[in-house]
Amino acid sequence: MQVYDMPDERGHFGQFGGIFVAETLVEALEELRVMYEKYRHDPEFLAEFAYDLKHFVGRPSPIYHAKRLSDKIGGAQIYLKREDLNHTGAHKVNNTIGQALLAKRMGKPRVIAETGAGQHGVATATIAARLGLECVVYMGSEDVKRQAPNVFRMKLLGATVVPVESGSKTLKDALNEAMRDWVTNISNTFYIIGTVAGPHPYPMMVRDFQAVIGVEAKRQMQEMVGRQPDAVVACVGGGSNAMGIFYPYIDVPNVRLIGVEAAGHGLETGMHAAPLTANSPVGVLHGNRTYLMQDADGNIIETHSVSAGLDYPGVGPEHAWLKDIKRAEYVAITDDEAMAAFHNLCRTEGIIPALESSHALAYAEKMAKTMSKDQIILVNLSGRGDKDINTVAKLSNITL
Amino acid sequence: MSRIQSTFDLLKSQQKKALVPYITAGDPHPKCTVPLMHAMVKHGADMIELGVPFSDPMADGPVIQRASERALVHKVGLRKVLEMVSEFRKSDQKTPVVLMGYANPVEAMGIQQFTQLAHQAGVDGVLTVDYPPEECSKFTTALTAAGIDSIFLLSPTTEPARTDLIVQQATGFLYYVSLKGVTGAANLDIQEVSKRVAEIKSKTNLPIGVGFGVKDAATAKSVATIADAIVVGSRMVLTIEASTEENLIDNVSKLVQELREAIDAS
């Protein structure tokens, strides 16, 4: 059997990935690459990581058979990988712990992060507090307004939240600003990127830290039903929760891997965040080559999704690669479809899912209808929806 | 011989240093760019660095990002920038023009088409900030074939082995980033810059430009004692930002003249 062994030593997944940064950042990335290579197989480092995942995060996260939902749909059985039950409420914390432990070993007393919905910011602030690191989080000023509870959470945890006023004032601008901070404060600062994008080694490193999701799922599925699912479904913004659950399954035959992007108001309206499904051209942004939503001049265009965590114009380079080699399939779900799936899970299973994860749920429901009752779909329920209740209330014209 | 090389040769024979002002094409308005270029040359610029507006200028500070945003309001993309260079060339065949920008606009146009159009427009050098030498051999090959210089950045954190690699691929001149950070950031340490420029000079005969921290005539003067070219960016853009339509050309001309006098007095 051919073993999947990506990326190459400069972070290429075929034509995607790589290190596209200004010279001022090259040395910092090289330092990070060398240190990550040193620790990624180091038993002591891995033991410390595993300890925190178990005792601080509460892993392993369970797999749950959503029986009532499956019965209601009347097709394949839907199982949920419950990343929403992690400390801080989403998969993001798996990665921030890994990177913060690395920062400590590299002697960097200060960590910075970018955040969109605030989940990665909260996860970074959380581990920074636990390890006694200074923490600065960059967040677009639009997102600061939309996600006030998460901003307050970060502040409670001792982090400084810097609103970013440039560009579209959202996630990509926060990322630009964090890069600027990093390049200016390289000697004492570790930049904790929250998704499988950015220059090498970030896409690989974030994938490796998130792969715990898929590793657990493989074992749990075997224990629960004695076999692996027919399909694994996960939402894709930058793509870290999807890479985390897909990665251990890449070499497993007959398991379909399906990434669900945000179709926003609909692909045909142009107001979406689905570069893979909409066949966006290849380009270079944020340190890597990937599929990118852009205009004819190569400027990045504004994206739209009801879920801030999927509202990103690019996608992690490994997803671009998995699409090209046809190992994974990519589809898109509109705001309305995601909202319907959100309510459906609340009412039938007693679980309030994140709006991001609701995209994966919506597609799983569509798929399940076309499949038989003995087939299995595993959905990565990447986060809980408490953070989204204001958005949902507003969309339903309810004042809280 | 390329315009960049002949410019440096001439300056050297006159024992002068090159003044390289930067402006973002299309800032504050597309109709201002070519007149600004001519005015800068008239008042002492030896070469012009013309920024290609980009939606996500990660290596630039807030000042130059705002310039990009002003230009993008008027939809000034790479194609439009090349038209501006053609327009400038109609009455100036002597002053080198270097484009500074990011990889994505170039890739969106296509490398072959870009180098061809840039050559036709009269572009002399291209600095693509987020194209490190390891990722852009196809691009530099195409530029060389079109007779355009590949300008690369060197930073305070660039290791000696990397400096060797970059020096091998660079043509025209090398651009030393005088501080850790983005364009327009804090103060530069002239002693440190001097030491690094000397190290680079020991490895190459290419002229060395210094930029990213030259904020006034005094800094320009001290940088002129160690570099072959002085690049002034954020200070130019701040002046443009603070000007009205009426006094824009005068203010920019005056600044260039001040910088020229400071450099020549070094």
XYZ file of C-alpha atoms in Angstrom:
666
model
C 0.000 0.000 0.000
C 1.160 3.503 -0.797
C 1.807 5.483 2.360
C 0.701 9.097 2.455
C 3.750 11.165 3.297
C 3.098 14.848 2.893
C 4.372 17.568 2.864
C 7.942 17.744 1.539
C 10.699 19.403 3.588
C 9.679 22.890 2.482
C 6.026 22.254 3.236
C 4.776 21.553 -0.291
C 1.687 19.476 -0.891
C 2.193 19.182 -4.629
C 1.938 22.725 -5.950
C 0.308 23.934 -2.713
C 1.756 25.081 0.610
C 5.360 26.232 0.754
C 6.892 29.255 2.462
C 5.812 32.520 0.829
C 6.890 35.191 3.279
C 9.037 38.295 3.331
C 12.697 37.767 4.135
C 12.104 39.292 7.567
C 10.132 36.188 8.608
C 12.269 33.474 7.058
C 14.618 32.982 9.985
C 11.798 32.793 12.529
C 10.087 30.085 10.473
C 13.338 28.203 10.122
C 13.843 28.296 13.891
C 10.300 27.001 14.355
C 10.742 24.280 11.730
C 13.931 23.019 13.367
C 12.409 23.031 16.853
C 9.242 21.304 15.708
C 11.259 18.614 13.917
C 13.195 18.140 17.139
C 10.127 17.728 19.355
C 7.450 16.203 17.155
C 8.674 12.681 17.945
C 10.216 13.451 21.335
C 8.652 11.084 23.914
C 8.815 13.619 26.742
C 7.171 16.358 24.671
C 4.479 13.982 23.435
C 3.849 12.734 26.970
C 3.395 16.289 28.224
C 1.026 17.013 25.317
C -0.942 13.825 25.995
C -1.154 14.636 29.695
C -2.701 18.052 29.041
C -5.085 16.658 26.429
C -6.337 14.161 28.981
C -6.366 16.154 32.213
C -6.838 19.731 31.009
C -8.973 19.247 27.895
C -10.811 16.108 29.004
C -9.868 13.869 26.103
C -10.650 11.483 24.615
C -13.808 13.183 23.429
C -16.591 10.607 23.058
C -18.262 9.420 19.905
C -22.018 9.606 20.169
C -24.589 7.793 18.064
C -27.230 10.409 17.152
C -30.044 7.822 16.986
C -33.036 10.139 17.071
C -31.530 12.349 14.389
C -30.685 9.303 12.246
C -34.208 7.900 12.670
C -35.762 11.240 11.828
C -33.778 11.471 8.604
C -34.350 7.835 7.820
C -31.098 6.831 6.176
C -27.530 6.249 7.270
C -26.607 6.258 10.956
C -25.046 9.535 12.048
C -22.296 9.455 14.652
C -20.807 12.573 16.190
C -17.218 13.060 17.307
C -17.846 15.311 20.286
C -15.114 17.968 20.080
C -17.732 20.330 21.513
C -17.141 18.650 24.882
C -13.511 19.771 25.047
C -12.467 22.397 27.566
C -13.143 25.796 25.918
C -15.811 24.177 23.759
C -14.102 23.339 20.493
C -11.282 21.440 18.808
C -9.088 24.575 18.730
C -7.531 23.888 22.125
C -5.799 20.682 20.920
C -3.554 22.788 18.726
C -2.981 25.727 21.058
C -1.704 23.364 23.755
C 0.727 21.767 21.322
C 2.065 25.099 20.115
C 2.202 26.681 23.583
C 4.217 23.736 24.903
C 6.570 24.240 21.970
C 6.786 27.986 22.735
C 7.818 27.149 26.281
C 10.534 24.812 25.092
C 11.766 27.487 22.697
C 12.041 29.949 25.580
C 9.453 32.381 24.191
C 7.600 34.117 27.057
C 5.031 35.810 24.802
C 2.437 34.237 22.498
C 0.250 35.980 19.932
C -2.714 34.727 17.940
C -5.273 35.846 15.392
C -8.906 35.006 15.839
C -12.145 35.313 13.878
C -15.050 34.024 15.958
C -12.833 34.142 19.005
C -12.581 30.376 19.611
C -8.901 30.178 18.726
C -8.272 33.367 20.712
C -9.982 31.898 23.757
C -8.102 28.607 23.365
C -4.808 30.501 23.120
C -5.589 32.756 26.075
C -6.554 29.658 28.067
C -3.321 27.789 27.582
C -1.294 30.998 27.976
C -2.889 31.485 31.398
C -2.217 27.874 32.328
C 1.473 28.125 31.316
C 2.066 31.679 32.537
C 2.745 33.176 29.106
C 1.932 36.733 28.042
C -0.834 36.618 25.426
C -1.903 39.123 22.769
C -4.813 38.295 20.453
C -5.523 40.178 17.218
C -9.136 40.326 16.155
C -10.840 42.309 13.389
C -12.848 45.174 14.869
C -15.986 43.874 13.122
C -15.500 40.516 14.833
C -14.841 42.230 18.175
C -18.323 43.705 17.883
C -19.945 40.457 16.711
C -18.266 38.262 19.320
C -18.347 40.336 22.497
C -18.664 37.362 24.915
C -15.505 35.747 23.556
C -13.634 39.065 23.768
C -14.579 39.257 27.431
C -13.551 35.622 27.962
C -10.094 36.341 26.584
C -9.777 39.357 28.859
C -10.850 37.310 31.873
C -8.079 34.887 31.022
C -5.571 37.715 31.128
C -5.048 38.246 27.405
C -4.814 41.591 25.631
C -7.249 41.799 22.724
C -6.196 44.179 19.950
C -8.993 45.240 17.562
C -7.738 45.455 13.954
C -9.145 48.351 11.942
C -7.463 47.685 8.588
C -8.905 46.081 5.447
C -12.198 44.254 5.921
C -11.678 44.248 9.718
C -12.124 40.468 9.935
C -10.057 37.305 10.295
C -7.662 37.787 7.376
C -6.795 41.290 8.592
C -6.208 39.983 12.108
C -3.830 37.445 10.574
C -1.956 40.205 8.708
C -1.620 42.170 11.925
C -0.400 39.177 13.936
C 2.256 38.536 11.269
C 3.393 42.159 11.654
C 3.646 41.800 15.406
C 5.634 38.608 14.981
C 8.112 40.076 12.531
C 8.700 42.996 14.924
C 9.002 40.908 18.117
C 10.552 37.737 16.773
C 13.080 37.207 19.562
C 10.580 36.787 22.423
C 7.345 35.893 20.631
C 5.729 32.680 19.384
C 2.912 33.057 16.872
C 0.198 30.446 17.522
C -1.662 30.064 14.214
C -5.094 28.520 14.664
C -5.616 26.724 11.395
C -3.865 24.491 8.864
C -2.823 27.488 6.755
C 0.123 29.885 6.866
C 3.723 29.188 5.876
C 5.379 25.817 6.564
C 5.617 24.319 9.173
C 2.228 25.607 10.361
C -0.118 23.561 8.117
C 1.731 20.361 9.005
C 2.187 21.178 12.680
C -1.430 22.191 13.260
C -2.584 19.051 11.428
C -0.331 16.894 13.602
C -1.657 18.427 16.825
C -5.263 18.081 15.630
C -4.762 14.526 14.357
C -5.634 13.298 17.848
C -9.266 13.684 16.726
C -8.967 11.137 13.929
C -6.670 8.824 15.874
C -9.232 8.565 18.670
C -12.127 8.244 16.226
C -10.570 5.257 14.466
C -10.138 3.431 17.736
C -13.569 4.404 19.050
C -15.426 3.393 15.884
C -13.719 0.010 15.988
C -14.781 -0.414 19.626
C -18.345 0.822 19.139
C -19.382 -0.766 15.861
C -16.456 -2.958 14.892
C -15.693 -1.073 11.725
C -14.850 2.316 10.258
C -17.491 4.745 8.931
C -18.456 4.926 5.272
C -17.899 8.661 5.307
C -16.247 11.242 7.554
C -17.740 14.737 7.290
C -16.235 17.954 8.673
C -16.610 21.681 8.048
C -13.773 23.564 6.355
C -12.855 27.211 6.832
C -9.080 27.134 7.040
C -9.667 23.455 7.691
C -8.049 22.427 10.980
C -10.823 20.279 12.450
C -11.285 18.575 9.079
C -7.556 17.907 8.671
C -7.459 16.607 12.246
C -10.122 13.984 11.623
C -9.210 13.264 7.959
C -5.491 12.781 8.392
C -5.503 9.398 10.164
C -8.093 8.192 7.615
C -6.208 9.171 4.449
C -4.643 5.733 4.113
C -7.814 3.861 5.096
C -9.553 2.641 1.938
C -13.317 2.938 1.457
C -13.755 5.810 3.893
C -15.020 8.846 2.022
C -13.636 12.136 3.351
C -15.959 15.078 2.831
C -15.115 18.694 3.624
C -18.025 21.135 3.894
C -17.401 24.767 3.020
C -19.631 27.760 3.692
C -21.836 28.603 0.709
C -23.097 31.716 2.540
C -25.994 33.211 0.605
C -25.342 30.686 -2.183
C -22.372 30.053 -4.471
C -24.141 31.787 -7.361
C -24.388 35.056 -5.359
C -20.634 35.316 -4.917
C -21.292 35.895 -1.208
C -19.716 32.777 0.236
C -16.500 31.386 1.669
C -16.092 28.263 -0.467
C -12.913 28.537 -2.574
C -12.694 24.771 -3.200
C -16.314 24.179 -4.183
C -16.513 27.373 -6.247
C -13.329 26.447 -8.149
C -11.466 29.601 -7.145
C -8.072 30.097 -8.799
C -4.770 29.128 -7.184
C -2.907 31.984 -5.510
C -0.556 33.016 -2.726
C -1.741 34.432 0.590
C -0.647 34.265 4.210
C 2.522 32.397 3.430
C 1.203 29.536 1.329
C -0.097 28.680 -2.126
C -3.664 27.451 -2.225
C -7.080 28.007 -3.785
C -8.072 31.607 -3.079
C -11.102 33.800 -3.534
C -9.781 36.773 -5.486
C -10.656 39.289 -8.169
C -9.117 39.551 -11.641
C -6.299 41.741 -10.265
C -5.338 39.116 -7.677
C -6.743 41.063 -4.743
C -8.466 38.999 -2.075
C -12.212 39.470 -2.037
C -14.484 39.674 0.947
C -16.146 36.478 2.008
C -19.449 35.806 3.651
C -20.687 33.161 6.023
C -23.104 33.177 8.927
C -20.353 31.438 10.855
C -17.310 33.611 11.571
C -15.087 30.545 11.859
C -15.620 29.626 8.197
C -15.373 33.198 6.920
C -11.940 32.915 5.262
C -11.022 33.467 1.565
C -8.463 30.649 1.377
C -8.164 27.095 2.609
C -5.340 25.062 4.107
C -2.966 23.814 1.378
C -3.391 20.162 2.302
C -7.108 20.401 1.544
C -6.257 21.889 -1.856
C -3.993 18.890 -2.402
C -6.540 16.316 -1.181
C -9.060 17.858 -3.575
C -6.683 17.659 -6.519
C -5.700 14.044 -5.871
C -9.397 13.268 -5.303
C -8.821 11.710 -1.879
C -11.300 14.126 -0.322
C -14.471 15.666 -1.714
C -15.532 19.227 -1.034
C -19.084 20.535 -0.985
C -20.786 23.666 0.319
C -23.763 24.385 2.568
C -25.640 27.690 2.678
C -26.327 29.814 5.762
C -29.968 28.718 5.712
C -29.168 25.014 5.432
C -26.681 25.298 8.297
C -29.250 27.119 10.446
C -31.817 24.388 9.823
C -29.319 21.708 10.838
C -28.423 23.744 13.923
C -32.045 23.773 15.112
C -32.531 20.150 14.167
C -29.679 18.935 16.360
C -30.794 21.148 19.269
C -34.310 19.682 19.203
C -33.643 16.029 18.398
C -30.455 15.357 20.343
C -30.162 18.040 23.029
C -26.887 19.303 21.643
C -26.351 22.935 20.624
C -23.740 22.751 17.843
C -21.479 25.570 16.665
C -22.666 27.202 13.434
C -19.425 26.017 11.819
C -20.153 22.383 12.731
C -23.769 22.869 11.654
C -22.482 23.058 8.067
C -21.064 19.540 8.427
C -24.301 18.352 10.043
C -26.394 19.807 7.230
C -24.411 17.965 4.604
C -24.468 14.726 6.616
C -28.274 14.952 6.733
C -28.439 15.411 2.958
C -26.134 12.463 2.398
C -27.762 10.195 4.961
C -31.072 10.346 3.084
C -29.440 8.736 0.054
C -27.782 5.961 2.060
C -29.005 2.779 3.709
C -29.692 2.300 7.422
C -26.651 0.102 7.973
C -24.259 2.688 6.621
C -22.406 5.114 8.898
C -21.514 8.778 8.639
C -19.119 10.199 11.205
C -19.499 13.963 11.649
C -16.847 15.989 13.403
C -18.881 18.114 15.789
C -16.024 20.586 16.064
C -17.524 22.959 18.613
C -20.479 23.833 20.760
C -22.894 26.588 19.820
C -23.173 28.623 23.024
C -21.008 31.292 21.385
C -23.527 31.538 18.541
C -26.745 32.093 20.443
C -26.679 35.857 19.838
C -26.258 35.334 16.087
C -29.044 32.771 15.992
C -31.353 34.994 18.051
C -30.690 37.941 15.760
C -31.389 35.869 12.648
C -34.644 34.721 14.255
C -35.534 38.356 15.151
C -35.419 37.601 18.856
C -33.987 40.068 21.366
C -32.210 38.356 24.261
C 23.248 47.435 -19.894
C 20.152 47.784 -17.742
C 18.876 51.179 -16.681
C 19.443 50.204 -13.044
C 23.068 49.305 -13.617
C 23.850 52.363 -15.718
C 22.222 54.579 -13.095
C 24.392 53.136 -10.337
C 27.502 53.313 -12.551
C 26.894 56.954 -13.327
C 26.255 57.843 -9.676
C 29.390 56.013 -8.643
C 31.480 57.971 -11.117
C 30.020 61.144 -9.605
C 30.577 59.789 -6.065
C 26.880 60.121 -5.362
C 24.313 57.875 -3.731
C 20.982 56.897 -5.248
C 17.818 58.356 -3.798
C 14.927 55.939 -4.293
C 11.548 57.264 -3.187
C 8.629 54.845 -2.939
C 5.023 55.662 -3.683
C 2.068 53.341 -4.064
C 0.632 53.493 -7.585
C -2.815 55.045 -7.540
C -2.354 56.819 -4.200
C -4.112 59.133 -3.556
C -5.666 58.964 -7.028
C -4.620 57.204 -10.260
C -4.295 60.504 -12.121
C -1.628 61.713 -9.627
C 0.845 58.848 -10.017
C 2.635 59.742 -13.255
C 2.883 63.483 -12.416
C 4.278 62.505 -8.993
C 6.878 60.275 -10.624
C 8.050 63.071 -12.900
C 8.122 65.553 -10.030
C 10.219 63.209 -7.901
C 12.733 62.764 -10.723
C 12.873 66.502 -11.297
C 13.680 67.122 -7.640
C 16.375 64.544 -7.224
C 15.099 60.949 -7.354
C 17.483 58.594 -9.170
C 15.144 55.654 -9.295
C 11.490 55.141 -8.440
C 10.010 52.324 -6.463
C 6.387 51.969 -7.399
C 4.172 49.934 -5.097
C 1.571 47.638 -6.624
C -1.548 47.917 -4.462
C -2.549 44.675 -2.751
C -5.465 43.867 -0.471
C -3.279 42.106 2.110
C 0.144 43.781 2.324
C 1.505 41.712 5.203
C 5.085 42.995 5.132
C 4.015 46.615 5.173
C 3.086 48.770 8.099
C -0.200 50.622 8.497
C 0.977 53.674 6.527
C 1.620 51.785 3.293
C -1.405 49.581 3.832
C -3.562 52.714 3.899
C -1.956 53.807 0.614
C -2.933 50.428 -0.892
C -6.468 50.846 0.363
C -6.741 54.345 -1.158
C -5.511 53.014 -4.496
C -7.801 49.990 -4.420
C -10.822 52.249 -3.994
C -9.990 53.334 -7.554
C -9.456 49.711 -8.663
C -5.773 50.200 -9.356
C -4.503 46.698 -10.094
C -1.297 45.409 -11.659
C -2.490 46.025 -15.224
C -3.256 49.641 -14.408
C 0.138 50.047 -12.716
C 1.880 48.841 -15.869
C -0.096 51.369 -17.906
C 1.178 54.076 -15.566
C 4.776 52.978 -16.126
C 4.208 53.098 -19.929
C 2.831 56.602 -19.566
C 5.829 57.668 -17.465
C 8.236 56.190 -20.032
C 6.806 58.370 -22.809
C 8.751 61.312 -21.427
C 11.398 59.641 -19.261
C 13.540 56.904 -20.788
C 16.321 57.285 -18.241
C 15.003 56.801 -14.714
C 14.709 53.171 -13.586
C 11.368 52.031 -12.226
C 11.184 49.137 -9.771
C 7.845 47.557 -8.959
C 7.365 46.437 -5.373
C 4.460 44.205 -4.535
C 3.184 40.788 -3.575
C 3.113 37.466 -5.392
C -0.615 37.021 -5.847
C -1.294 39.839 -8.346
C 1.612 38.527 -10.447
C 0.305 34.963 -10.324
C -3.229 36.115 -11.090
C -1.939 37.764 -14.279
C 0.369 34.847 -15.049
C 4.145 35.029 -14.850
C 4.729 34.986 -18.602
C 2.182 37.635 -19.351
C 3.384 39.823 -16.502
C 7.042 39.763 -17.520
C 6.109 40.452 -21.131
C 3.859 43.404 -20.263
C 6.330 44.734 -17.689
C 9.082 44.660 -20.298
C 6.902 46.484 -22.818
C 5.950 49.069 -20.204
C 9.579 49.795 -19.365
C 9.820 48.266 -15.903
C 13.439 47.747 -14.840
C 13.220 45.686 -11.683
C 10.679 43.762 -9.647
C 10.690 43.124 -5.919
C 8.074 40.572 -4.920
C 8.017 40.721 -1.154
C 6.585 37.273 -0.451
C 8.589 35.389 -3.089
C 11.668 34.100 -1.281
C 14.391 32.763 -3.602
C 13.425 29.120 -2.959
C 9.907 29.670 -4.279
C 10.459 31.855 -7.326
C 13.043 30.385 -9.685
C 10.481 30.241 -12.511
C 9.703 33.896 -11.944
C 13.305 35.116 -11.831
C 14.094 33.096 -14.961
C 11.219 34.790 -16.778
C 12.292 38.220 -15.517
C 15.856 37.667 -16.640
C 14.662 36.559 -20.070
C 12.697 39.810 -20.314
C 15.727 41.866 -19.249
C 14.203 42.816 -15.911
C 16.184 42.731 -12.666
C 15.107 40.555 -9.722
C 15.415 42.592 -6.560
C 15.568 40.690 -3.269
C 15.325 41.692 0.361
C 17.935 40.878 2.975
C 16.986 41.300 6.614
C 18.822 41.700 9.916
C 17.929 38.080 10.671
C 19.135 36.612 7.347
C 21.812 34.007 8.102
C 25.121 34.061 6.169
C 24.308 30.894 4.174
C 21.019 32.427 3.048
C 22.711 35.666 2.157
C 24.888 33.630 -0.240
C 21.808 32.066 -1.831
C 20.032 35.395 -2.246
C 23.091 37.169 -3.586
C 23.378 34.507 -6.297
C 19.830 35.061 -7.531
C 19.631 38.833 -7.183
C 20.341 41.218 -10.027
C 20.231 45.019 -10.227
C 20.719 45.769 -6.549
C 20.040 44.269 -3.135
C 17.608 45.780 -0.706
C 18.670 45.580 2.931
C 15.796 45.909 5.395
C 17.295 48.082 8.092
C 15.226 46.870 11.018
C 13.205 43.999 12.385
C 9.620 44.765 11.568
C 7.412 46.118 8.839
C 7.824 49.181 6.647
C 7.735 52.430 8.554
C 8.546 50.852 11.927
C 10.716 52.201 14.764
C 14.215 53.603 14.626
C 17.130 52.116 12.812
C 20.478 51.420 14.421
C 23.000 52.865 12.009
C 25.985 51.024 13.546
C 24.234 47.701 13.161
C 23.140 48.497 9.601
C 26.667 49.548 8.744
C 28.080 46.249 9.990
C 25.546 44.198 8.026
C 25.964 46.194 4.833
C 29.727 45.640 5.052
C 29.133 41.877 5.424
C 26.881 41.827 2.383
C 29.349 43.890 0.371
C 32.024 41.312 1.053
C 29.893 38.787 -0.844
C 28.724 40.752 -3.867
C 29.469 43.593 -6.230
C 25.801 44.498 -6.512
C 24.847 47.908 -5.114
C 23.105 47.818 -1.731
C 19.965 49.817 -1.036
C 18.815 50.384 2.534
C 15.236 51.033 3.514
C 12.325 50.327 5.910
C 13.433 52.858 8.547
C 14.527 56.017 6.713
C 12.115 58.550 8.099
C 13.751 61.953 7.627
C 16.620 63.851 6.059
C 18.894 63.117 9.023
C 18.430 59.336 8.747
C 18.790 59.534 4.975
C 22.075 61.362 5.447
C 23.514 58.788 7.835
C 22.326 55.867 5.699
C 23.980 57.512 2.668
C 27.358 57.092 4.339
C 27.052 53.296 4.191
C 24.612 52.360 1.401
C 24.588 52.838 -2.370
C 20.892 53.633 -2.428
C 18.518 55.070 0.140
C 14.923 53.914 -0.108
C 12.308 56.165 1.471
C 8.785 54.776 1.614
C 6.495 55.419 4.562
C 7.748 59.016 4.901
C 6.760 59.677 1.273
C 3.370 58.098 1.761
C 2.721 60.063 4.967
C 3.410 63.264 3.040
C 1.000 62.204 0.298
C -1.590 61.354 2.925
C -1.264 64.763 4.574
C -1.524 66.689 1.287
C -4.457 68.162 -0.573
C -4.980 67.884 -4.310
C -3.556 71.414 -4.657
C -0.314 71.020 -2.700
C 0.410 67.317 -3.322
C 3.050 67.768 -6.031
C 4.707 70.658 -4.163
C 4.878 68.801 -0.860
C 6.309 65.645 -2.414
C 8.794 67.654 -4.508
C 9.946 69.527 -1.437
C 10.474 66.329 0.529
C 12.453 64.709 -2.288
C 14.595 67.814 -2.582
C 15.308 67.825 1.171
C 16.297 64.180 1.052
C 18.472 64.806 -1.999
C 20.311 67.636 -0.283
C 20.806 65.602 2.876
C 22.181 62.648 0.942
C 24.500 64.775 -1.159
C 25.823 66.456 1.986
C 26.837 63.160 3.563
